[in-house]
Amino acid sequence: MVIFSMGNNVHSRASVFRRHTFAPAVPRGARTRGGYPVPRPSPADSSSLPTRPTIAKPMLKRRRWISGPVSLKARFSLAVGMLIVLTATVLTVAAVLIVQRGIETVVGEREASLISQVARGLDNKFMIRQQALVRLARDLERRPLPSSAFQDKLEEHHSMDGFFSNLSVLDAQGEHVANMDFPDTRGQVNFSTRDYFLDTIRSDGPIISRPLRSQISGRPVVIMTAPIHGRDGQISHILLGTIDLAKDSFIKELSIGQVGNTGYFYILSREGEFVAHPDERRILQHIGESGQRAPSVDQAMAGFEGTLRTTAENGADALVSYKRLASTGWLLCAVYPTAEAFAFANKMRWNAAIIAALLLLVIGPVAWLLIDRQLRPLKRLGQQMAAGRGAVAPGAPYADDEIGELRRAFDTLMTERDQAERAVADSERNLRMVADNVPALVGYVDKHECFVFGNERYSAFFGISAAQLPGKHVRDVLGAAVYNVSKPYLDAALSGRAVRFERQVQRHGVTQWDRVAYNPDTDAHGVVQGYFVLVDDITELKATQQVLALSEKRIRTIADNMPALIGYVDTEYRYAFCNRAYGTITDIAPEQIVGRTVSEVFGPKVFAAVAAQMAAALAGRRVSFERPAAELKGNRYLQTEYIPDIGLDGKVAGFYTMVMDITERKAAELALAAQQRLLHTVTDNLPALVNFMDRDGRFGFVNRHHESWFGVPLARIHGSLVSSLFTEAEAEVHQRAFDQAMTGQTVKFDFARVQGGDKRHYHATYIPQVDCAGHAVGVTGLVNDVTDAKLLEEQLSTLARFDALTGLPNRTHLTERIARAQTRSARNGSVMAVMYLDLDKFKSINDSFGHSGGDTVLIEFGRRLSACVRQSDTVGRLAGDEFVILLEGLQNAAECAVVARKIIKVMEKPFEIDGVARIVSTSIGVATAENGLAGVDTLLKHADDALYRAKDSGRNRYAMTSVK
């Protein structure tokens, strides 16, 4: 197939095809002309051939490339001289270019180093001034002042003149309350709408403003602020430091500095406004206003830092360096004209030109003499050939000189020609073999539509062998049906136009597809002599194409139903594919969008907004970005993805684009940002420690209370190891909880520490923070001071488990102890008992002595009961005058009777109530149980029943029962 893949030069390939494919076989050793045999002349016929001089002169005349009587020696001399000069020039220019590149690299590195040093210096000066302003603000915070007193305080700090052009103070409403240089402006101007005022209030920290024009002086300035807080911790005033951009300052010093002798510096704000420039008129002017904008500025504004060779603002070629200031985000630019940077290289170019001219003057004559000496033997040979000297007889020796060598070369050339002719014959046989083995129909048809040649594939396709094919008409070979389909293309090929087409045929009872190519064969005069035929069986390809078409239909269906703009853009920014959603957005049918450029579909403004991202995609980078869609109705926001289409050769053929409407998500993000700001405000005002610790155990976020808790400034706490701020014991507790939280568990623990001389109790919660893969990336900590709650909890625990009047266990505590005693009794098989007691006629005591008297009796009654039992037993008050005693570890029930009698005996001693002695008796009900078989309620119920039996028997006695 390689042999017949024709290009534009159809005639030359056709001629080769005819010579090597259709020419008759040439006998070995025979001479040919135009691919056909030509008889070799005999020695007797040599006289009929033109002599060599007759042939040589016209050839020399036609090949002379300099008109006029210029000798070969002169041309050689001139060529050698020019070659030497050209070589010297090329080497010199190459050396100059290498030197220039070296200079450009060195100068670029020097500029990058210089601008980095200048940027560090500017950042350092901004930091010093900001720190000075913050220190002054904190000094004013320590001695709170009314607004009227700030003017005097400012005038005490004239030492700040070295840092700022002016100092002033605003109150929380933006009113001007103090000004060092313009005291008369107080109260006349309100700054509450200024961005730097709003940003300071919002961030509660120092800020550096964008360049602006002063409302007071009308001069271009930069404002540095520091908040002043009142006793309540809120911003009461704002301290302003003004830096005049056009007066003597560190920014002004930069603008008058130079790079080399003719270069200069300037600074651009984030918004593209000049902060500093050698031309003061351009300060505060946007870089696009003058109409002169260096092409690399956009690249630098997008984030590039470094040195480029580009066009400067004045249109001159220059080395431009960019560096972004860390303190303000401004862009520091240095311009160094290449005319100065490469002056040495330019001088070298002129020196190279002078050296080349001198070389030509010196080497020309020398080359003339040397070539004259070398051409003398050839001159003599030419004279001999012009005189008609015959060839050396066969077998005669060659002369031992240049002419002998030339004759020997001629005879050798003739021998090689005979060998080449034999090789051509071999090549023709090989060509036939290749054509017969090509998996396609290969043939040649003359202008009468008769086959001249065809390979053996015709036998498989049409049942005609290659030997039978020459001379047959195309209709006879193809058949009438196929011929009629192919006829228009045959006529096109015979008219001189190459054609390609596909046809469906019935072959061997099966429907098949052919891909046919007809390439015309024209002679030297442009007349078509026939055409070449190449036919491929593409039946399998067609089946594959149908499958691909079905697959493409599915993809189209999926794309058309996606809630996004999906398309494909080629390297010329033209749409090669777009889904149905494009029609909804642009009101243009998708099939009409294909072939149009992005600018034509969406307009130049939208194209300009995304041109840089498209260029990045065509450079092979995947691009993802968001942008507001001003061209759409409503405040819409779009998320765009550009995915480069990189071929197997590594080249980008275009990129896929997917655009989604993320307006709702963007609104949610803005709401989330607002919530985050609210979170910062809330956490700083919560009476708790709120922090975030990364996986290394360092503080990544802390709220304001950490400063007073650790006694260390927040700046030192940020980034510090948490364990380094605790004592050794506290660090051990923290580390154990932190490690457990990093495993994915929420950990809660209590700890105590001495704070300000007092022991404080804290409750901490460590919550793991995980990424989308579920891996812990840190821990959020929440620490609350629970000292008061701890004390209250202890008090409540006492109140909840003990009787407030007698201090004895209450019903709850008694129930717990009886349940535990029942468990022990079941375990060791011992006897336990519950004694239920109340005071006989206690109501009469309350009626006689009041509740205070009754309380006195109850307290004394509980004290006497406690004295009658062991320490392992429990005495408790249920309610009113009802008491319960729990006895456990008894050997038998008889021990309970001993205790009951003892209690009745003790109560015989009079109670003293408000100075009056009164006998108070008690009735006792006793319930016993073995092996823990009875529950709490059962024991109490049986004891209560026994109590009532004792009362019914006459009071001041006891009754016993056993629970089985």
Tab-separated table of N, CA, C and O in Angstrom, residues 461-499:
chain	number	residue	atom	x	y	z
A	461	PHE	N	-12.081	-10.847	-5.874
A	461	PHE	CA	-13.234	-9.946	-5.878
A	461	PHE	C	-14.174	-10.229	-7.059
A	461	PHE	O	-15.396	-10.224	-6.914
A	462	PHE	N	-13.563	-10.412	-8.274
A	462	PHE	CA	-14.386	-10.491	-9.492
A	462	PHE	C	-14.168	-11.781	-10.294
A	462	PHE	O	-14.726	-11.935	-11.380
A	463	GLY	N	-13.293	-12.670	-9.812
A	463	GLY	CA	-13.069	-13.926	-10.501
A	463	GLY	C	-12.250	-13.799	-11.767
A	463	GLY	O	-12.342	-14.653	-12.649
A	464	ILE	N	-11.453	-12.721	-11.877
A	464	ILE	CA	-10.608	-12.508	-13.068
A	464	ILE	C	-9.172	-12.418	-12.594
A	464	ILE	O	-8.835	-11.602	-11.731
A	465	SER	N	-8.280	-13.226	-13.153
A	465	SER	CA	-6.884	-13.226	-12.732
A	465	SER	C	-6.184	-11.979	-13.268
A	465	SER	O	-6.657	-11.313	-14.190
A	466	ALA	N	-5.019	-11.679	-12.654
A	466	ALA	CA	-4.253	-10.510	-13.070
A	466	ALA	C	-3.790	-10.638	-14.520
A	466	ALA	O	-3.687	-9.637	-15.241
A	467	ALA	N	-3.527	-11.856	-14.984
A	467	ALA	CA	-3.070	-12.047	-16.367
A	467	ALA	C	-4.200	-11.794	-17.357
A	467	ALA	O	-3.963	-11.359	-18.497
A	468	GLN	N	-5.468	-12.056	-16.956
A	468	GLN	CA	-6.602	-11.861	-17.860
A	468	GLN	C	-7.125	-10.418	-17.852
A	468	GLN	O	-7.872	-10.030	-18.739
A	469	LEU	N	-6.706	-9.632	-16.862
A	469	LEU	CA	-7.290	-8.309	-16.663
A	469	LEU	C	-6.885	-7.274	-17.721
A	469	LEU	O	-7.747	-6.505	-18.182
A	470	PRO	N	-5.614	-7.165	-18.152
A	470	PRO	CA	-5.244	-6.128	-19.116
A	470	PRO	C	-6.090	-6.201	-20.380
A	470	PRO	O	-6.315	-7.273	-20.955
A	471	GLY	N	-6.594	-5.032	-20.825
A	471	GLY	CA	-7.383	-4.921	-22.038
A	471	GLY	C	-8.875	-5.024	-21.814
A	471	GLY	O	-9.653	-4.694	-22.712
A	472	LYS	N	-9.336	-5.489	-20.664
A	472	LYS	CA	-10.764	-5.611	-20.418
A	472	LYS	C	-11.348	-4.263	-20.015
A	472	LYS	O	-10.714	-3.471	-19.321
A	473	HIS	N	-12.595	-4.019	-20.433
A	473	HIS	CA	-13.274	-2.775	-20.100
A	473	HIS	C	-13.733	-2.828	-18.632
A	473	HIS	O	-14.047	-3.895	-18.109
A	474	VAL	N	-13.783	-1.668	-18.026
A	474	VAL	CA	-14.149	-1.604	-16.608
A	474	VAL	C	-15.537	-2.184	-16.387
A	474	VAL	O	-15.784	-2.884	-15.399
A	475	ARG	N	-16.489	-1.924	-17.331
A	475	ARG	CA	-17.851	-2.428	-17.173
A	475	ARG	C	-17.863	-3.951	-17.112
A	475	ARG	O	-18.602	-4.553	-16.347
A	476	ASP	N	-17.017	-4.577	-17.952
A	476	ASP	CA	-16.988	-6.029	-17.997
A	476	ASP	C	-16.439	-6.624	-16.699
A	476	ASP	O	-16.810	-7.734	-16.305
A	477	VAL	N	-15.536	-5.916	-16.076
A	477	VAL	CA	-14.926	-6.429	-14.842
A	477	VAL	C	-15.848	-6.198	-13.647
A	477	VAL	O	-16.100	-7.099	-12.845
A	478	LEU	N	-16.387	-4.981	-13.515
A	478	LEU	CA	-17.184	-4.638	-12.336
A	478	LEU	C	-18.608	-5.154	-12.405
A	478	LEU	O	-19.234	-5.395	-11.377
A	479	GLY	N	-19.122	-5.275	-13.592
A	479	GLY	CA	-20.531	-5.589	-13.727
A	479	GLY	C	-21.330	-4.308	-13.916
A	479	GLY	O	-20.922	-3.220	-13.484
A	480	ALA	N	-22.483	-4.415	-14.531
A	480	ALA	CA	-23.258	-3.233	-14.898
A	480	ALA	C	-23.693	-2.431	-13.676
A	480	ALA	O	-23.627	-1.191	-13.659
A	481	ALA	N	-24.156	-3.110	-12.627
A	481	ALA	CA	-24.686	-2.407	-11.454
A	481	ALA	C	-23.595	-1.578	-10.773
A	481	ALA	O	-23.769	-0.384	-10.487
A	482	VAL	N	-22.472	-2.204	-10.520
A	482	VAL	CA	-21.381	-1.496	-9.840
A	482	VAL	C	-20.806	-0.421	-10.750
A	482	VAL	O	-20.436	0.673	-10.310
A	483	TYR	N	-20.729	-0.720	-12.048
A	483	TYR	CA	-20.195	0.254	-12.994
A	483	TYR	C	-21.054	1.523	-13.013
A	483	TYR	O	-20.528	2.645	-13.020
A	484	ASN	N	-22.375	1.350	-13.035
A	484	ASN	CA	-23.264	2.514	-13.072
A	484	ASN	C	-23.091	3.388	-11.829
A	484	ASN	O	-23.145	4.624	-11.886
A	485	VAL	N	-22.884	2.757	-10.657
A	485	VAL	CA	-22.653	3.523	-9.424
A	485	VAL	C	-21.326	4.276	-9.493
A	485	VAL	O	-21.212	5.421	-9.051
A	486	SER	N	-20.310	3.645	-10.103
A	486	SER	CA	-18.974	4.219	-10.121
A	486	SER	C	-18.750	5.176	-11.287
A	486	SER	O	-17.744	5.907	-11.301
A	487	LYS	N	-19.626	5.184	-12.297
A	487	LYS	CA	-19.410	5.953	-13.518
A	487	LYS	C	-19.137	7.437	-13.261
A	487	LYS	O	-18.202	8.008	-13.852
A	488	PRO	N	-19.918	8.133	-12.437
A	488	PRO	CA	-19.620	9.566	-12.225
A	488	PRO	C	-18.215	9.811	-11.689
A	488	PRO	O	-17.563	10.790	-12.053
A	489	TYR	N	-17.739	8.903	-10.856
A	489	TYR	CA	-16.403	9.068	-10.291
A	489	TYR	C	-15.320	8.731	-11.313
A	489	TYR	O	-14.242	9.333	-11.316
A	490	LEU	N	-15.616	7.760	-12.214
A	490	LEU	CA	-14.673	7.458	-13.300
A	490	LEU	C	-14.495	8.679	-14.191
A	490	LEU	O	-13.365	9.042	-14.564
A	491	ASP	N	-15.598	9.315	-14.535
A	491	ASP	CA	-15.524	10.496	-15.394
A	491	ASP	C	-14.757	11.615	-14.709
A	491	ASP	O	-13.990	12.352	-15.345
A	492	ALA	N	-14.958	11.760	-13.377
A	492	ALA	CA	-14.239	12.808	-12.638
A	492	ALA	C	-12.746	12.545	-12.662
A	492	ALA	O	-11.935	13.462	-12.844
A	493	ALA	N	-12.336	11.270	-12.494
A	493	ALA	CA	-10.908	10.937	-12.506
A	493	ALA	C	-10.313	11.198	-13.886
A	493	ALA	O	-9.189	11.716	-14.005
A	494	LEU	N	-11.060	10.851	-14.965
A	494	LEU	CA	-10.552	11.070	-16.319
A	494	LEU	C	-10.546	12.555	-16.683
A	494	LEU	O	-9.905	12.950	-17.668
A	495	SER	N	-11.248	13.375	-15.897
A	495	SER	CA	-11.201	14.823	-16.125
A	495	SER	C	-10.058	15.471	-15.363
A	495	SER	O	-9.876	16.692	-15.433
A	496	GLY	N	-9.298	14.655	-14.605
A	496	GLY	CA	-8.128	15.184	-13.909
A	496	GLY	C	-8.353	15.442	-12.434
A	496	GLY	O	-7.504	16.060	-11.793
A	497	ARG	N	-9.439	14.964	-11.856
A	497	ARG	CA	-9.740	15.228	-10.446
A	497	ARG	C	-9.674	13.918	-9.666
A	497	ARG	O	-10.313	12.936	-10.032
A	498	ALA	N	-8.894	13.929	-8.582
A	498	ALA	CA	-8.813	12.757	-7.706
A	498	ALA	C	-10.110	12.654	-6.905
A	498	ALA	O	-10.600	13.645	-6.359
A	499	VAL	N	-10.672	11.434	-6.837
A	499	VAL	CA	-11.938	11.240	-6.142
A	499	VAL	C	-11.825	10.058	-5.197
A	499	VAL	O	-11.052	9.127	-5.430
